[in-house]
Coordinates of C-alpha atoms in Angstrom, one line a residue:
M1 CA 9.9 48.4 -0.5
L2 CA 11.1 44.8 -0.4
N3 CA 8.5 42.3 -1.6
P4 CA 8.3 39.2 0.5
L5 CA 8.6 37.1 -2.7
D6 CA 12.0 38.7 -3.3
L7 CA 13.3 36.5 -0.5
P8 CA 14.6 33.2 -2.1
E9 CA 13.9 31.3 1.1
L10 CA 10.2 32.2 0.8
R11 CA 10.1 31.2 -2.8
Y12 CA 11.7 27.9 -2.1
H13 CA 9.1 27.3 0.7
L14 CA 6.3 28.2 -1.7
A15 CA 7.7 25.9 -4.4
D16 CA 7.5 23.0 -2.0
F17 CA 3.7 23.4 -1.8
L18 CA 3.5 23.2 -5.6
T19 CA 5.5 20.1 -6.1
H20 CA 2.8 18.3 -8.2
E21 CA 1.6 21.4 -10.0
T22 CA 3.8 21.3 -13.1
K23 CA 1.8 24.0 -14.9
T24 CA 2.0 26.5 -12.0
L25 CA 5.6 25.8 -11.3
A26 CA 6.5 26.3 -15.0
A27 CA 4.6 29.6 -15.0
C28 CA 6.4 30.8 -11.9
A29 CA 9.8 29.8 -13.5
Q30 CA 9.2 32.3 -16.3
V31 CA 8.6 35.4 -14.2
C32 CA 12.3 36.4 -14.0
K33 CA 15.7 34.8 -13.6
S34 CA 15.6 34.8 -9.8
W35 CA 12.2 33.1 -9.9
N36 CA 13.5 30.6 -12.4
D37 CA 16.3 29.7 -10.0
S38 CA 13.7 29.0 -7.3
F39 CA 11.0 27.1 -9.2
N40 CA 12.7 25.5 -12.2
P41 CA 14.5 22.8 -10.1
L42 CA 11.1 21.5 -8.9
V43 CA 9.7 21.5 -12.4
W44 CA 12.4 19.0 -13.5
R45 CA 13.0 17.1 -10.2
Q46 CA 10.7 14.3 -11.3
L47 CA 10.4 13.2 -14.9
S48 CA 8.3 10.3 -16.2
A49 CA 8.6 8.8 -19.7
A50 CA 5.0 9.8 -20.3
T51 CA 6.4 13.3 -21.0
L52 CA 9.1 11.8 -23.2
L53 CA 6.7 9.8 -25.5
P54 CA 6.2 11.1 -29.0
K55 CA 2.8 12.6 -28.1
G56 CA 4.6 14.6 -25.4
H57 CA 6.9 16.6 -27.8
L58 CA 9.6 17.2 -25.2
Y59 CA 12.4 19.1 -27.0
R60 CA 16.0 18.0 -26.7
Q61 CA 17.2 21.4 -25.9
A62 CA 14.9 21.6 -22.9
L63 CA 16.2 18.2 -21.7
E64 CA 19.8 19.2 -22.3
N65 CA 19.4 22.5 -20.5
N66 CA 17.7 20.9 -17.5
G67 CA 18.8 17.3 -17.4
H68 CA 21.1 18.0 -14.5
L69 CA 18.1 18.9 -12.3
I70 CA 16.3 15.6 -12.7
Q71 CA 16.6 13.5 -9.6
D72 CA 13.8 10.9 -10.2
L73 CA 13.5 9.4 -13.7
T74 CA 11.1 6.8 -15.0
I75 CA 11.8 5.5 -18.5
G76 CA 11.0 2.6 -20.7
K77 CA 12.3 0.9 -23.8
L78 CA 11.1 2.0 -27.3
D79 CA 12.0 -0.1 -30.3
K80 CA 12.7 2.7 -32.8
T81 CA 13.5 5.7 -30.6
R82 CA 15.9 6.6 -27.8
Y83 CA 16.1 9.2 -25.1
C84 CA 18.6 12.0 -24.9
L85 CA 20.1 10.9 -21.5
D86 CA 23.6 12.4 -21.7
H87 CA 22.9 15.4 -19.6
I88 CA 21.1 13.6 -16.7
T89 CA 23.9 13.4 -14.1
H90 CA 22.3 13.8 -10.7
L91 CA 19.8 11.0 -10.4
K92 CA 18.7 9.6 -7.1
T93 CA 16.0 7.2 -8.4
L94 CA 15.9 5.4 -11.7
Q95 CA 12.8 3.3 -12.6
I96 CA 12.5 1.3 -15.7
E97 CA 9.0 0.2 -16.7
D98 CA 7.0 -0.9 -19.7
E99 CA 5.5 2.0 -21.7
R100 CA 2.0 0.5 -21.3
D101 CA 2.3 1.1 -17.5
F102 CA 2.6 4.8 -17.8
S103 CA 1.5 5.9 -21.3
F104 CA -1.7 7.3 -19.9
S105 CA -0.4 8.3 -16.4
E106 CA 0.2 12.0 -17.3
D107 CA -1.3 14.6 -19.4
P108 CA 0.9 15.1 -22.6
I109 CA 0.3 18.8 -22.3
E110 CA 2.7 18.8 -19.3
S111 CA 5.6 18.5 -21.7
F112 CA 4.7 21.9 -23.1
F113 CA 5.3 23.4 -19.7
L114 CA 8.6 21.5 -19.3
N115 CA 9.7 22.9 -22.7
M116 CA 8.9 26.5 -21.8
A117 CA 10.0 26.4 -18.1
H118 CA 13.7 27.2 -18.8
S119 CA 13.6 29.4 -21.9
S120 CA 11.8 30.0 -25.2
L121 CA 12.5 27.3 -27.7
N122 CA 12.3 27.0 -31.5
P123 CA 9.4 24.8 -32.4
L124 CA 11.6 23.2 -35.1
D125 CA 14.2 22.0 -32.5
E126 CA 14.8 18.2 -32.5
L127 CA 12.7 16.2 -30.2
A128 CA 14.4 14.3 -27.3
L129 CA 13.1 11.1 -28.7
L130 CA 15.0 11.2 -32.0
D131 CA 17.4 8.2 -32.2
H132 CA 20.7 10.1 -32.2
H133 CA 22.6 7.1 -30.7
R134 CA 22.1 4.9 -33.8
S135 CA 25.2 6.3 -35.5
L136 CA 27.5 5.3 -32.6
G137 CA 27.6 1.7 -33.8
Y138 CA 25.9 -0.1 -30.9
N139 CA 24.7 -3.6 -31.4
K140 CA 21.0 -3.2 -32.0
R141 CA 20.0 -5.9 -29.6
N142 CA 22.1 -4.6 -26.7
E143 CA 21.8 -0.9 -27.5
W144 CA 19.2 -0.3 -24.8
I145 CA 21.3 -2.0 -22.1
F146 CA 24.4 0.0 -23.2
Q147 CA 22.5 3.2 -22.7
L148 CA 21.4 2.2 -19.2
E149 CA 25.0 1.3 -18.3
A150 CA 26.1 4.7 -19.5
L151 CA 23.4 6.3 -17.4
L152 CA 24.5 4.4 -14.3
R153 CA 28.1 5.4 -14.9
Q154 CA 27.3 9.1 -15.0
N155 CA 25.0 8.9 -11.9
K156 CA 27.2 7.5 -9.2
D157 CA 25.0 9.0 -6.5
L158 CA 22.1 6.8 -7.4
T159 CA 20.3 5.4 -4.4
R160 CA 17.3 3.6 -5.8
L161 CA 17.2 1.3 -8.9
R162 CA 13.8 -0.2 -9.8
L163 CA 13.5 -2.6 -12.7
K164 CA 9.9 -3.2 -13.5
M165 CA 9.9 -4.0 -17.1
D166 CA 8.3 -7.3 -18.2
R167 CA 11.0 -10.0 -19.0
F168 CA 13.8 -7.4 -18.7
E169 CA 17.1 -9.3 -18.9
P170 CA 20.1 -7.2 -17.7
T171 CA 23.5 -8.4 -18.9
S172 CA 26.4 -9.4 -16.8
Q173 CA 28.1 -6.1 -17.7
F174 CA 25.0 -4.3 -16.4
W175 CA 25.3 -5.8 -13.0
E176 CA 29.1 -5.2 -13.0
T177 CA 28.4 -1.6 -13.7
V178 CA 26.0 -1.5 -10.7
H179 CA 28.7 -3.1 -8.6
Q180 CA 31.4 -0.6 -9.7
C181 CA 29.5 2.6 -10.0
C182 CA 26.5 2.5 -7.7
L183 CA 28.2 2.3 -4.3
G184 CA 25.6 4.4 -2.6
L185 CA 22.7 2.2 -3.8
V186 CA 20.3 1.5 -0.9
E187 CA 17.2 0.0 -2.7
L188 CA 17.1 -2.5 -5.5
E189 CA 13.8 -3.7 -6.8
C190 CA 13.5 -6.4 -9.5
V191 CA 10.0 -7.2 -10.8
F192 CA 9.5 -9.6 -13.8
T193 CA 13.3 -9.6 -14.2
V194 CA 15.0 -12.5 -15.9
L195 CA 18.2 -13.7 -14.0
T196 CA 20.0 -16.4 -16.0
A197 CA 23.2 -18.3 -15.1
P198 CA 25.8 -15.9 -16.5
Q199 CA 24.2 -13.0 -14.7
M200 CA 23.9 -14.5 -11.2
Q201 CA 27.5 -14.1 -9.9
P202 CA 27.8 -10.3 -10.8
F203 CA 24.2 -9.8 -9.6
L204 CA 24.9 -11.4 -6.2
T205 CA 28.2 -9.6 -6.0
A206 CA 26.4 -6.3 -6.6
C207 CA 23.9 -7.1 -3.8
A208 CA 26.7 -8.0 -1.4
T209 CA 29.0 -5.1 -2.0
T210 CA 26.9 -2.0 -2.7
G211 CA 25.4 -1.5 0.7
I212 CA 21.8 -2.3 -0.4
R213 CA 19.4 -2.1 2.5
S214 CA 16.3 -3.1 0.7
L215 CA 16.1 -5.9 -1.9
V216 CA 12.9 -6.8 -3.8
L217 CA 12.7 -9.9 -6.0
Q218 CA 9.1 -10.3 -7.2
H219 CA 7.8 -12.4 -10.1
C220 CA 11.4 -12.9 -11.3
Q221 CA 12.5 -15.8 -13.5
F222 CA 15.6 -17.7 -12.2
D223 CA 17.6 -20.6 -13.7
R224 CA 17.4 -23.8 -11.8
F225 CA 21.2 -23.9 -11.6
L226 CA 21.3 -21.8 -8.4
A227 CA 22.2 -24.2 -5.6
P228 CA 21.9 -23.2 -1.9
E229 CA 25.6 -24.0 -1.5
S230 CA 26.6 -21.4 -4.1
L231 CA 24.4 -18.8 -2.4
A232 CA 25.8 -19.6 1.0
Q233 CA 29.2 -18.1 0.2
Y234 CA 27.6 -14.6 0.1
C235 CA 26.8 -12.4 3.1
F236 CA 24.3 -9.6 2.5
A237 CA 25.1 -7.9 5.8
S238 CA 23.6 -4.6 4.8
I239 CA 20.2 -5.9 3.7
E240 CA 17.5 -5.0 6.3
S241 CA 14.4 -5.5 4.1
L242 CA 13.9 -8.6 1.9
T243 CA 11.0 -9.4 -0.4
L244 CA 10.8 -12.8 -2.1
A245 CA 7.4 -13.1 -3.8
T246 CA 6.3 -15.8 -6.3
N247 CA 9.6 -16.1 -8.1
S248 CA 9.8 -19.0 -10.6
C249 CA 12.5 -21.6 -10.7
L250 CA 13.9 -20.5 -7.3
E251 CA 13.8 -23.6 -5.1
L252 CA 12.4 -23.4 -1.6
E253 CA 15.7 -24.2 0.0
C254 CA 17.4 -21.4 -2.0
Q255 CA 14.9 -18.9 -0.7
L256 CA 15.5 -20.1 2.9
Q257 CA 19.3 -19.8 2.3
W258 CA 18.8 -16.3 0.9
M259 CA 17.2 -15.4 4.3
R260 CA 20.1 -17.0 6.2
C261 CA 22.6 -14.8 4.2
C262 CA 20.9 -11.7 5.6
P263 CA 21.8 -11.8 9.4
N264 CA 20.6 -8.2 10.0
L265 CA 17.2 -8.7 8.4
V266 CA 14.4 -6.6 10.0
Q267 CA 11.6 -6.8 7.4
L268 CA 10.7 -10.0 5.5
T269 CA 8.0 -10.4 2.9
W270 CA 7.7 -13.9 1.6
T271 CA 5.2 -15.4 -0.8
L272 CA 5.7 -18.8 -2.3
M273 CA 4.7 -20.1 -5.7
G274 CA 1.6 -22.4 -5.6
I275 CA 3.8 -25.5 -6.3
F276 CA 5.7 -25.1 -3.0
H277 CA 4.8 -26.2 0.4
M278 CA 6.5 -24.2 3.2
N279 CA 9.1 -26.0 5.2
V280 CA 7.7 -24.7 8.5
A281 CA 10.4 -26.2 10.7
E282 CA 13.3 -24.7 8.7
F283 CA 11.5 -21.3 8.4
C284 CA 11.0 -21.2 12.2
K285 CA 14.7 -21.9 12.7
V286 CA 15.5 -19.0 10.3
L287 CA 13.3 -16.7 12.4
A288 CA 14.6 -17.9 15.8
V289 CA 18.3 -18.4 15.0
D290 CA 19.5 -16.9 11.7
C291 CA 17.4 -13.8 11.5
P292 CA 16.4 -13.0 15.1
K293 CA 16.1 -9.2 14.4
I294 CA 13.0 -9.6 12.2
T295 CA 10.2 -7.4 13.5
S296 CA 8.1 -7.0 10.3
L297 CA 6.7 -10.2 8.7
V298 CA 4.4 -10.4 5.7
L299 CA 3.2 -13.8 4.7
S300 CA 0.5 -15.4 2.5
D301 CA -1.9 -18.1 3.8
R302 CA -1.6 -20.1 0.6
L303 CA -1.1 -23.8 1.6
L304 CA -0.5 -22.7 5.2
E305 CA -2.3 -24.5 8.0
A306 CA -3.4 -22.9 11.2
H307 CA -1.0 -24.9 13.4
H308 CA 1.9 -24.0 11.1
L309 CA 1.1 -20.3 11.5
G310 CA 1.0 -20.7 15.2
K311 CA 4.5 -22.2 15.2
I312 CA 5.8 -19.4 13.0
L313 CA 4.4 -16.7 15.4
D314 CA 6.0 -18.6 18.3
A315 CA 9.4 -18.5 16.6
A316 CA 9.3 -14.8 15.8
Q317 CA 10.9 -12.6 18.4
G318 CA 8.6 -9.7 18.9
L319 CA 6.8 -8.4 15.8
S320 CA 5.9 -4.7 15.3
K321 CA 4.2 -5.5 11.9
F322 CA 2.4 -8.7 10.8
V323 CA 0.5 -9.1 7.6
L324 CA -1.2 -12.3 6.7
R325 CA -2.5 -12.0 3.1
G326 CA -5.6 -14.1 2.5
D327 CA -4.9 -15.9 -0.8
S328 CA -6.6 -19.3 -0.5
S329 CA -9.0 -19.6 2.4
E330 CA -12.4 -17.8 2.9
S331 CA -12.1 -18.4 6.6
S332 CA -9.2 -16.5 8.1
L333 CA -6.6 -18.5 10.0
M334 CA -6.9 -15.8 12.7
N335 CA -10.1 -17.5 13.7
D336 CA -8.1 -20.4 15.1
S337 CA -7.5 -20.5 18.9
Q338 CA -3.9 -21.7 18.5
V339 CA -3.0 -18.8 16.2
M340 CA -4.5 -16.3 18.5
A341 CA -2.6 -17.8 21.4
A342 CA 0.6 -17.5 19.5
L343 CA -0.2 -13.9 18.4
A344 CA -0.6 -12.9 22.0
K345 CA 3.1 -13.1 22.4
H346 CA 3.4 -10.0 20.2
Y347 CA 0.6 -7.9 21.7
D348 CA 3.0 -5.6 23.5
S349 CA 5.1 -4.8 20.4
L350 CA 2.5 -4.9 17.5
R351 CA 2.0 -1.6 15.7
E352 CA 0.6 -2.7 12.4
L353 CA -1.7 -5.8 11.8
E354 CA -3.4 -6.9 8.6
F355 CA -5.2 -10.1 7.8
G356 CA -8.3 -11.7 6.2
Q357 CA -9.7 -12.0 2.7
D358 CA -12.2 -9.8 0.9
R359 CA -14.5 -12.7 0.2
G360 CA -14.1 -14.3 3.7
H361 CA -15.2 -13.7 7.2
V362 CA -13.4 -13.0 10.5
E363 CA -14.7 -13.8 13.9
W364 CA -15.4 -10.8 16.1
A365 CA -13.9 -12.5 19.2
S366 CA -10.4 -12.5 17.5
V367 CA -10.8 -8.8 16.5
H368 CA -12.1 -7.8 19.9
Q369 CA -9.1 -9.5 21.6
I370 CA -6.7 -7.6 19.4
L371 CA -8.4 -4.3 20.1
T372 CA -8.4 -4.8 23.9
R373 CA -4.9 -6.1 24.3
C374 CA -2.6 -4.5 21.6
V375 CA -1.8 -1.3 23.4
R376 CA 0.7 0.0 20.8
L377 CA -1.4 -0.8 17.8
E378 CA -1.5 2.1 15.2
S379 CA -3.0 0.3 12.2
L380 CA -5.5 -2.5 12.1
V381 CA -6.8 -3.7 8.6
V382 CA -9.2 -6.7 8.6
H383 CA -10.4 -7.9 5.2
G384 CA -13.7 -9.7 5.0
I385 CA -16.9 -9.3 7.0
V386 CA -16.6 -9.1 10.8
G387 CA -20.0 -10.2 12.0
I388 CA -21.1 -9.2 15.5
R389 CA -23.9 -11.1 17.3
P390 CA -24.7 -10.6 21.0
V391 CA -25.0 -13.8 23.1
V392 CA -28.3 -14.6 24.7
R393 CA -28.5 -15.9 28.3
E394 CA -30.7 -18.8 29.2
D395 CA -33.4 -16.4 30.5
G396 CA -33.6 -14.9 27.0
D397 CA -32.0 -11.5 28.0
L398 CA -29.3 -10.1 25.7
Q399 CA -25.8 -9.7 27.0
D400 CA -24.0 -6.4 26.7
V401 CA -22.0 -6.3 23.5
N402 CA -18.9 -5.3 25.6
V403 CA -19.3 -8.1 28.0
Q404 CA -19.5 -11.2 25.8
I405 CA -19.6 -11.4 22.1
V406 CA -19.4 -14.4 19.7
A407 CA -18.6 -14.5 16.1
G408 CA -21.4 -13.8 13.6
V409 CA -21.1 -15.9 10.4
P410 CA -22.6 -14.4 7.3
Q411 CA -25.3 -16.3 5.5
G412 CA -23.8 -19.2 3.5
H413 CA -20.9 -19.8 5.9
E414 CA -22.7 -21.5 8.7
G415 CA -21.1 -24.8 9.8
Q416 CA -18.0 -24.2 7.8
E417 CA -15.2 -26.6 8.6
G418 CA -11.4 -26.1 8.6
V419 CA -10.8 -23.9 11.6
V420 CA -11.2 -24.2 15.4
P421 CA -13.4 -21.4 16.6
H422 CA -11.8 -19.0 18.9
K423 CA -14.1 -18.2 21.8
A424 CA -14.1 -14.9 23.6
P425 CA -13.0 -14.8 27.3
Q426 CA -15.7 -14.9 29.8
S427 CA -15.0 -11.3 30.9
E428 CA -14.6 -8.8 28.1
S429 CA -15.8 -5.6 29.8
Q430 CA -12.5 -3.9 29.3
P431 CA -12.5 -1.0 26.7
W432 CA -10.4 -1.0 23.6
A433 CA -6.8 -0.5 24.6
C434 CA -5.2 0.8 21.3
L435 CA -5.8 4.5 22.0
G436 CA -3.0 5.4 19.5
L437 CA -4.8 3.8 16.6
R438 CA -4.4 5.8 13.4
R439 CA -6.0 3.5 10.9
L440 CA -9.0 1.2 11.4
Q441 CA -10.3 -0.7 8.4
M442 CA -12.9 -3.5 8.7
M443 CA -16.4 -4.3 7.6
L444 CA -18.3 -4.4 10.9
S445 CA -21.5 -6.2 10.2
L446 CA -24.2 -5.6 12.8
P447 CA -27.1 -8.0 13.4
N448 CA -30.4 -7.3 11.7
P449 CA -33.6 -7.1 13.8
N450 CA -35.5 -10.4 13.8
D451 CA -32.3 -12.4 13.1
M452 CA -32.2 -15.6 15.2
I453 CA -29.1 -16.2 17.4
R454 CA -28.3 -19.0 19.7
A455 CA -28.3 -18.9 23.5
S456 CA -25.1 -18.8 25.4
A457 CA -25.9 -21.8 27.6
A458 CA -24.2 -25.1 26.8
N459 CA -26.2 -28.0 25.4
T460 CA -29.2 -26.0 24.4
S461 CA -30.8 -25.2 21.1
T462 CA -32.6 -22.1 22.4
S463 CA -32.6 -19.2 20.0
T464 CA -33.8 -15.6 20.4
A465 CA -34.7 -13.0 17.8
I466 CA -32.6 -9.9 17.8
T467 CA -34.7 -6.8 18.6
Q468 CA -34.2 -3.3 17.3
A469 CA -33.3 -2.2 20.8
S470 CA -30.5 -4.8 21.1
R471 CA -29.1 -3.8 17.7
D472 CA -29.2 -0.2 18.7
M473 CA -27.3 -1.0 21.9
T474 CA -24.6 -2.8 19.8
Q475 CA -24.4 0.3 17.6
Q476 CA -24.0 2.7 20.5
R477 CA -21.3 0.6 22.2
L478 CA -19.3 0.4 19.1
M479 CA -19.5 4.1 18.4
E480 CA -18.5 4.8 22.0
Q481 CA -15.4 2.6 21.6
I482 CA -14.4 4.2 18.2
G483 CA -14.9 7.6 19.7
R484 CA -12.1 6.9 22.2
M485 CA -9.6 6.5 19.4
T486 CA -8.7 10.2 19.3
Q487 CA -5.6 9.7 17.1
L488 CA -7.7 8.1 14.4
Q489 CA -6.9 9.5 10.9
E490 CA -8.6 6.8 8.7
L491 CA -11.9 5.1 9.5
L492 CA -12.6 2.7 6.7
L493 CA -15.7 0.6 7.1
G494 CA -16.4 -0.2 3.4
P495 CA -15.4 -3.3 1.6
G496 CA -12.3 -1.7 0.1
S497 CA -12.5 -4.0 -2.9
L498 CA -14.4 -3.7 -6.2
L499 CA -14.1 -7.5 -6.4
W500 CA -16.2 -7.9 -3.2
M501 CA -18.8 -5.4 -4.5
Y502 CA -19.0 -7.2 -7.9
E503 CA -19.3 -10.7 -6.4
Q504 CA -22.0 -9.5 -4.1
G505 CA -23.9 -8.0 -7.0
F506 CA -23.1 -4.5 -5.6
S507 CA -25.4 -5.2 -2.7
C508 CA -24.8 -3.7 0.7
Y509 CA -24.1 -5.1 4.2
R510 CA -25.4 -4.1 7.6
G511 CA -22.9 -1.7 9.0
L512 CA -22.7 1.2 11.4
D513 CA -25.3 3.9 11.2
F514 CA -23.7 7.4 11.0
R515 CA -26.6 9.5 12.4
L516 CA -26.6 11.6 15.6
E517 CA -29.6 9.6 16.9
A518 CA -27.5 6.4 16.4
G519 CA -24.5 7.6 18.3
L520 CA -22.5 9.8 15.8
G521 CA -22.1 12.4 18.5
Q522 CA -19.8 10.0 20.4
L523 CA -17.2 10.5 17.6
A524 CA -16.7 14.2 18.5
G525 CA -13.1 13.4 19.6
L526 CA -11.9 12.3 16.2
V527 CA -10.6 15.7 15.3
R528 CA -7.6 14.2 13.4
L529 CA -9.9 12.1 11.1
E530 CA -8.9 12.7 7.4
R531 CA -10.7 9.8 5.6
L532 CA -14.0 8.2 6.2
D533 CA -15.3 5.2 4.1
V534 CA -18.9 4.1 4.5
E535 CA -19.3 2.6 1.0
G536 CA -21.5 -0.5 0.8
I537 CA -23.2 0.1 4.2
Q538 CA -26.9 -0.8 3.8
Q539 CA -29.4 2.1 3.8
Q540 CA -27.2 4.8 5.2
R541 CA -29.6 7.6 6.2
M542 CA -27.5 10.6 7.2
G543 CA -29.4 13.9 7.2
V544 CA -28.5 17.6 6.9
E545 CA -27.8 17.9 10.7
D546 CA -25.6 14.8 10.6
V547 CA -23.4 16.1 7.7
Q548 CA -23.1 19.6 9.2
W549 CA -22.1 18.0 12.6
M550 CA -19.5 15.9 10.8
L551 CA -18.0 18.9 8.9
R552 CA -18.0 21.0 12.1
H553 CA -16.3 18.4 14.4
W554 CA -13.9 16.8 11.9
P555 CA -11.8 19.8 10.6
S556 CA -9.1 17.6 9.1
L557 CA -11.5 15.6 6.9
R558 CA -10.2 15.3 3.4
M559 CA -12.1 12.4 1.8
V560 CA -15.5 10.7 2.3
E561 CA -16.4 7.5 0.3
G562 CA -19.8 6.1 0.0
D563 CA -23.4 7.4 -0.3
L564 CA -24.4 9.4 2.8
N565 CA -28.1 8.7 2.1
Y566 CA -29.6 5.9 -0.1
H567 CA -32.6 8.2 -1.1
R568 CA -31.6 10.1 -4.3
E569 CA -33.4 13.3 -3.4
E570 CA -31.9 13.5 0.1
R571 CA -28.5 12.5 -1.2
E572 CA -28.5 15.4 -3.7
V573 CA -29.1 17.8 -0.8
L574 CA -26.2 16.4 1.1
D575 CA -24.0 16.6 -2.0
R576 CA -24.7 20.4 -2.2
I577 CA -23.8 20.8 1.4
M578 CA -20.5 19.0 0.9
S579 CA -19.8 21.1 -2.2
A580 CA -20.4 24.3 -0.4
H581 CA -17.8 23.3 2.2
G582 CA -15.1 22.9 -0.5
F583 CA -15.5 19.2 -1.5
L584 CA -15.4 18.0 -5.0
V585 CA -18.5 15.8 -5.4
Q586 CA -18.2 12.6 -7.4
R587 CA -20.5 9.7 -7.5
G588 CA -20.2 8.2 -4.0
R589 CA -17.0 10.1 -3.3
F590 CA -16.1 13.5 -1.8
L591 CA -12.6 15.1 -2.1
R592 CA -11.7 18.3 -0.4
V593 CA -10.3 20.6 -3.1

């Protein structure tokens, strides 16, 4: 009788589920020759230098027998040892890093399974790390570069080249090899790379002629010789994604000229060194005239004023992704009315939006406007505390949180200058419109009972204490709105940053209460939810019924972060329930096995 596993198609399908299980794949590859044909290619498809380090003991014969199966290779430079790279001929991705970045990334024992996956080996065989190239007469200083050039020549189907080694300085011949041999290259990433005068022409020629669609230049060191005029003679017509991030000795005008040389640019990530002030007028011209196809824009707020950001958003032609990284200001520029008015131009096209800073605060009025008007939004990430405080009418009654809300400013930020407050419209009764939201990340801070808030009437100093009932109403309204996001996969309400936790003394903030009596039942529609983060929320008090409800109604749940109950005894009971449902219980974290 035919065994289902005798079918190669079924074995290939099974192997795909074991992509990251090197030990299991290697064991399957030893069953018989037909199983070896099915599983061994996946054992060797990705290879990191962590398995090539001396502690890994990867034998040369194993590498020679299986090098042609490697498609994704990560290697580094060792002073006294070299890799056996001659048999690696079918690479798709080559990544070069410092050894310190990956020396502890993998278990050395994995090299044992790589050794045994193909055939039994003599323990006395040479290691792949032995320096067998030294006898070829290479110049010791350039020997490493020569080996990389040879690797590029024998892998002409390479599509991704990532140079992430600190102060790595490729030669002119290296870039000429890229230009001549890597005609199918679609992604070039240079991080901490040194680009000196003799290298620039072959480097720019390689970028212009290889069909690269994504170019990343981050923390690179350039010579000051590069003039905008010399750059203007090149046209990078194939580049659709460009990242220019904190590169030294690359003048501001050169960076703008680089953008002008990419007429088909769709994605732009731009972060300036601290010594530069953005030329807003020229950058707006680049967005409106030279690169009108840009739909994804990632900027830093370093040395950026609110009215400048408003002009940039006005110049862009319809963004689907906008990220404003908070690098300098505790108060987000998105709190400014002019910025929000300019952002409104992109509400119909925005799918991803991220802004704020972990140590800062964001006004709820801005966030609420985004949630109610960005119909196509799929991901909203807000860094910093989003404080919610209901407005009190002149008669002392609390307004509905869905009708009118003003920003809540955390203690210590009252009266802060530098931004023009953005006020919510008079009528905000409409529900959140982004029903396709898949990721929602923000620290929603609810008011505490007995907190004092100001009245909504003009020219009055009347203040009213928040009651428990008003806070409960705010909680219920928010849970109701979140419950309508039926496509939600990630609900992240924790700080998302150890820096914030450290600076706050690992104290908590007043966030949503995930109990049935507080409105948890309104989240029954989140059947696609995979990740929940409630870390840092003050006095979370979930009980047995709440956790059982969560596990029953969220079948796709894979990760929960944060303590479910701040009482140790009750928390231990909940930990046992999560463990019984297949979750690996760690301190403040649950992972489905």
